[in-house]
């Protein structure tokens, strides 16, 4: 049984709307550029493909893309836009997509949807990732969670007229919850919680090494900015040697 939150019809219906900023070309194009380069002429597999925000433009670049997604309503919305894109419905920690891939990737904070270290580690589960040439992941956790100082367990990350969002953390377990309060048309606020486990770059490197992969590069963003001790996010690429 997965530890991930399951996105139902209502959440799937609102996903593209509430994530509209992530669809802007200046945000999305560098992601697609990087993934297209990494995939080359091979196939690409996206874990937690969602409504296809990244996969669909990547497929438009000529990359043969497939996906794994836990939420059937999210897949249904993807297939409205691109009916032929193959998606296996299931938990990305255990589900296997048919065939072989040159690239397996997760974007933004997808790895955190799996809320235990065993689920997050490719060495602890059935492939796809362990026998493949490459894997890429990105996350906004690179230092302390969202810059929280010691002793502070909650950090706001959006404070606007129509949306207030706060992350709360348990540093001992690395479990966290994003609390979203969104203004509705009638002036009321709708509450939504998203549970996740944040994972450090060094922890990801160890997971990759246990799965037979080595770190090829790490940058601070999709534009390739150098990763430093002050970076608050990272884009990392691991490969299977040979």
C-alpha positions as a Python dict, from the first residue, in 0.01 Angstrom:
ca = {
    (1, 'X'): (0, 0, 0),
    (2, 'X'): (142, 337, -99),
    (3, 'X'): (206, 619, 146),
    (4, 'X'): (136, 881, -122),
    (5, 'X'): (-164, 1113, -119),
    (6, 'X'): (-416, 1005, -383),
    (7, 'X'): (-545, 1287, -600),
    (8, 'X'): (-919, 1249, -654),
    (9, 'X'): (-1144, 1393, -927),
    (10, 'X'): (-1183, 1730, -755),
    (11, 'X'): (-809, 1783, -704),
    (12, 'X'): (-726, 1661, -1055),
    (13, 'X'): (-982, 1901, -1205),
    (14, 'X'): (-815, 2198, -1036),
    (15, 'X'): (-450, 2091, -1079),
    (16, 'X'): (-369, 2274, -1403),
    (17, 'X'): (-547, 2588, -1283),
    (18, 'X'): (-368, 2614, -948),
    (19, 'X'): (-35, 2522, -1114),
    (20, 'X'): (-74, 2773, -1398),
    (21, 'X'): (252, 2950, -1312),
    (22, 'X'): (442, 2625, -1373),
    (23, 'X'): (314, 2614, -1732),
    (24, 'X'): (472, 2947, -1829),
    (25, 'X'): (731, 2903, -2107),
    (26, 'X'): (1007, 3065, -1903),
    (27, 'X'): (949, 2799, -1635),
    (28, 'X'): (871, 2494, -1847),
    (29, 'X'): (1105, 2535, -2147),
    (30, 'X'): (1433, 2486, -1953),
    (31, 'X'): (1292, 2168, -1799),
    (32, 'X'): (1194, 2023, -2136),
    (33, 'X'): (1524, 2133, -2293),
    (34, 'X'): (1724, 1950, -2026),
    (35, 'X'): (1517, 1633, -2036),
    (36, 'X'): (1522, 1618, -2416),
    (37, 'X'): (1901, 1643, -2407),
    (38, 'X'): (1928, 1368, -2148),
    (39, 'X'): (1690, 1134, -2332),
    (40, 'X'): (1865, 1178, -2666),
    (41, 'X'): (1720, 928, -2911),
    (42, 'X'): (1595, 698, -2635),
    (43, 'X'): (1267, 660, -2452),
    (44, 'X'): (1184, 857, -2136),
    (45, 'X'): (974, 753, -1838),
    (46, 'X'): (819, 1010, -1604),
    (47, 'X'): (729, 897, -1254),
    (48, 'X'): (410, 1066, -1131),
    (49, 'X'): (335, 1203, -1477),
    (50, 'X'): (19, 1381, -1358),
    (51, 'X'): (-173, 1570, -1624),
    (52, 'X'): (129, 1574, -1855),
    (53, 'X'): (256, 1926, -1790),
    (54, 'X'): (615, 1817, -1867),
    (55, 'X'): (557, 1496, -2063),
    (56, 'X'): (336, 1643, -2333),
    (57, 'X'): (576, 1919, -2445),
    (58, 'X'): (863, 1669, -2415),
    (59, 'X'): (677, 1434, -2649),
    (60, 'X'): (622, 1729, -2884),
    (61, 'X'): (1002, 1754, -2907),
    (62, 'X'): (1006, 1404, -3054),
    (63, 'X'): (1092, 1212, -2735),
    (64, 'X'): (908, 881, -2687),
    (65, 'X'): (756, 941, -2342),
    (66, 'X'): (567, 706, -2112),
    (67, 'X'): (454, 752, -1753),
    (68, 'X'): (350, 602, -1424),
    (69, 'X'): (76, 778, -1225),
    (70, 'X'): (-115, 683, -911),
    (71, 'X'): (-425, 891, -985),
    (72, 'X'): (-659, 774, -1259),
    (73, 'X'): (-835, 1116, -1269),
    (74, 'X'): (-499, 1282, -1342),
    (75, 'X'): (-435, 1035, -1624),
    (76, 'X'): (-783, 1097, -1764),
    (77, 'X'): (-707, 1468, -1790),
    (78, 'X'): (-371, 1397, -1956),
    (79, 'X'): (-544, 1179, -2215),
    (80, 'X'): (-787, 1457, -2302),
    (81, 'X'): (-486, 1651, -2429),
    (82, 'X'): (-276, 1361, -2562),
    (83, 'X'): (-478, 1038, -2591),
    (84, 'X'): (-195, 820, -2718),
    (85, 'X'): (61, 882, -2445),
    (86, 'X'): (111, 549, -2259),
    (87, 'X'): (61, 563, -1882),
    (88, 'X'): (57, 279, -1631),
    (89, 'X'): (-173, 354, -1337),
    (90, 'X'): (-9, 256, -1011),
    (91, 'X'): (227, 344, -729),
    (92, 'X'): (558, 471, -868),
    (93, 'X'): (748, 293, -589),
    (94, 'X'): (647, -53, -712),
    (95, 'X'): (486, -23, -1056),
    (96, 'X'): (690, -123, -1361),
    (97, 'X'): (636, 30, -1705),
    (98, 'X'): (694, -209, -1998),
    (99, 'X'): (1010, -177, -2206),
    (100, 'X'): (1342, -6, -2147),
    (101, 'X'): (1417, 364, -2114),
    (102, 'X'): (1717, 587, -2168),
    (103, 'X'): (1590, 825, -1899),
    (104, 'X'): (1373, 796, -1590),
    (105, 'X'): (1285, 1132, -1438),
    (106, 'X'): (1095, 1303, -1159),
    (107, 'X'): (1040, 1679, -1159),
    (108, 'X'): (1019, 1933, -880),
    (109, 'X'): (922, 1766, -553),
    (110, 'X'): (773, 1443, -686),
    (111, 'X'): (1011, 1220, -490),
    (112, 'X'): (859, 1361, -171),
    (113, 'X'): (519, 1211, -255),
    (114, 'X'): (669, 883, -131),
    (115, 'X'): (678, 932, 243),
    (116, 'X'): (924, 663, 352),
    (117, 'X'): (1292, 622, 273),
    (118, 'X'): (1237, 265, 151),
    (119, 'X'): (980, 383, -103),
    (120, 'X'): (1201, 669, -219),
    (121, 'X'): (1509, 451, -269),
    (122, 'X'): (1531, 274, -609),
    (123, 'X'): (1747, 6, -447),
    (124, 'X'): (1455, -95, -221),
    (125, 'X'): (1199, -164, -490),
    (126, 'X'): (1134, -341, -815),
    (127, 'X'): (1287, -148, -1111),
    (128, 'X'): (1225, 55, -1344),
    (129, 'X'): (1516, 274, -1237),
    (130, 'X'): (1789, 33, -1133),
    (131, 'X'): (1860, -122, -1473),
    (132, 'X'): (1837, 196, -1679),
    (133, 'X'): (2108, 424, -1816),
    (134, 'X'): (2005, 744, -1643),
    (135, 'X'): (1778, 911, -1392),
    (136, 'X'): (1711, 1278, -1322),
    (137, 'X'): (1540, 1442, -1029),
    (138, 'X'): (1478, 1793, -907),
    (139, 'X'): (1376, 1925, -568),
    (140, 'X'): (1352, 2250, -375),
    (141, 'X'): (1509, 2096, -62),
    (142, 'X'): (1882, 2149, -73),
    (143, 'X'): (1963, 2307, 263),
    (144, 'X'): (1732, 2321, 565),
    (145, 'X'): (1368, 2275, 458),
    (146, 'X'): (1271, 2598, 285),
    (147, 'X'): (1530, 2784, 488),
    (148, 'X'): (1370, 2711, 826),
    (149, 'X'): (1601, 2808, 1114),
    (150, 'X'): (1654, 2563, 1404),
    (151, 'X'): (1348, 2541, 1626),
    (152, 'X'): (1105, 2665, 1360),
    (153, 'X'): (865, 2397, 1239),
    (154, 'X'): (645, 2602, 1003),
    (155, 'X'): (745, 2813, 704),
    (156, 'X'): (509, 3016, 480),
    (157, 'X'): (586, 2987, 109),
    (158, 'X'): (298, 3184, -42),
    (159, 'X'): (114, 3477, 113),
    (160, 'X'): (-121, 3640, -135),
    (161, 'X'): (-476, 3772, -138),
    (162, 'X'): (-617, 3449, -278),
    (163, 'X'): (-377, 3188, -143),
    (164, 'X'): (-194, 3129, 185),
    (165, 'X'): (35, 2829, 209),
    (166, 'X'): (250, 2704, 495),
    (167, 'X'): (480, 2404, 527),
    (168, 'X'): (512, 2228, 863),
    (169, 'X'): (802, 1993, 930),
    (170, 'X'): (908, 1708, 1154),
    (171, 'X'): (1287, 1718, 1126),
    (172, 'X'): (1326, 1380, 1301),
    (173, 'X'): (1121, 1186, 1043),
    (174, 'X'): (1161, 1433, 752),
    (175, 'X'): (783, 1421, 715),
    (176, 'X'): (610, 1744, 620),
    (177, 'X'): (269, 1883, 530),
    (178, 'X'): (187, 2169, 293),
    (179, 'X'): (-123, 2352, 418),
    (180, 'X'): (-305, 2546, 144),
    (181, 'X'): (-585, 2798, 206),
    (182, 'X'): (-735, 2916, -124),
    (183, 'X'): (-1001, 3185, -160),
    (184, 'X'): (-1316, 3074, -342),
    (185, 'X'): (-1538, 3298, -557),
    (186, 'X'): (-1782, 3350, -267),
    (187, 'X'): (-1503, 3476, -40),
    (188, 'X'): (-1472, 3158, 165),
    (189, 'X'): (-1146, 2965, 190),
    (190, 'X'): (-1090, 2606, 83),
    (191, 'X'): (-833, 2404, 280),
    (192, 'X'): (-613, 2138, 123),
    (193, 'X'): (-324, 1944, 280),
    (194, 'X'): (-45, 1768, 93),
    (195, 'X'): (177, 1520, 279),
    (196, 'X'): (533, 1445, 175),
    (197, 'X'): (883, 1349, 293),
    (198, 'X'): (1169, 1584, 209),
    (199, 'X'): (1498, 1423, 110),
    (200, 'X'): (1847, 1577, 100),
    (201, 'X'): (2079, 1572, -205),
    (202, 'X'): (2334, 1359, -18),
    (203, 'X'): (2061, 1114, 77),
    (204, 'X'): (1953, 1089, -287),
    (205, 'X'): (2315, 1026, -388),
    (206, 'X'): (2338, 735, -144),
    (207, 'X'): (2009, 591, -269),
    (208, 'X'): (2138, 615, -626),
    (209, 'X'): (2470, 454, -534),
    (210, 'X'): (2293, 162, -366),
    (211, 'X'): (2097, 118, -690),
    (212, 'X'): (2417, 108, -897),
    (213, 'X'): (2406, 466, -1022),
    (214, 'X'): (2660, 746, -983),
    (215, 'X'): (2608, 1122, -974),
    (216, 'X'): (2692, 1278, -1310),
    (217, 'X'): (2604, 1639, -1237),
    (218, 'X'): (2411, 1865, -1003),
    (219, 'X'): (2299, 2220, -1071),
    (220, 'X'): (2097, 2474, -876),
    (221, 'X'): (1824, 2502, -1140),
    (222, 'X'): (1718, 2389, -1487),
    (223, 'X'): (1927, 2665, -1646),
    (224, 'X'): (2245, 2498, -1519),
    (225, 'X'): (2344, 2749, -1251),
    (226, 'X'): (2621, 2614, -1024),
    (227, 'X'): (2505, 2430, -713),
    (228, 'X'): (2655, 2584, -399),
    (229, 'X'): (2606, 2576, -25),
    (230, 'X'): (2357, 2860, -62),
    (231, 'X'): (2140, 2682, -320),
    (232, 'X'): (1781, 2619, -213),
    (233, 'X'): (1701, 2371, -492),
    (234, 'X'): (1882, 2124, -712),
    (235, 'X'): (1856, 1936, -1041),
    (236, 'X'): (2054, 1613, -1023),
    (237, 'X'): (2145, 1351, -1283),
    (238, 'X'): (2266, 999, -1205),
    (239, 'X'): (2376, 729, -1451),
    (240, 'X'): (2433, 357, -1456),
    (241, 'X'): (2804, 318, -1542),
    (242, 'X'): (2864, 186, -1890),
}
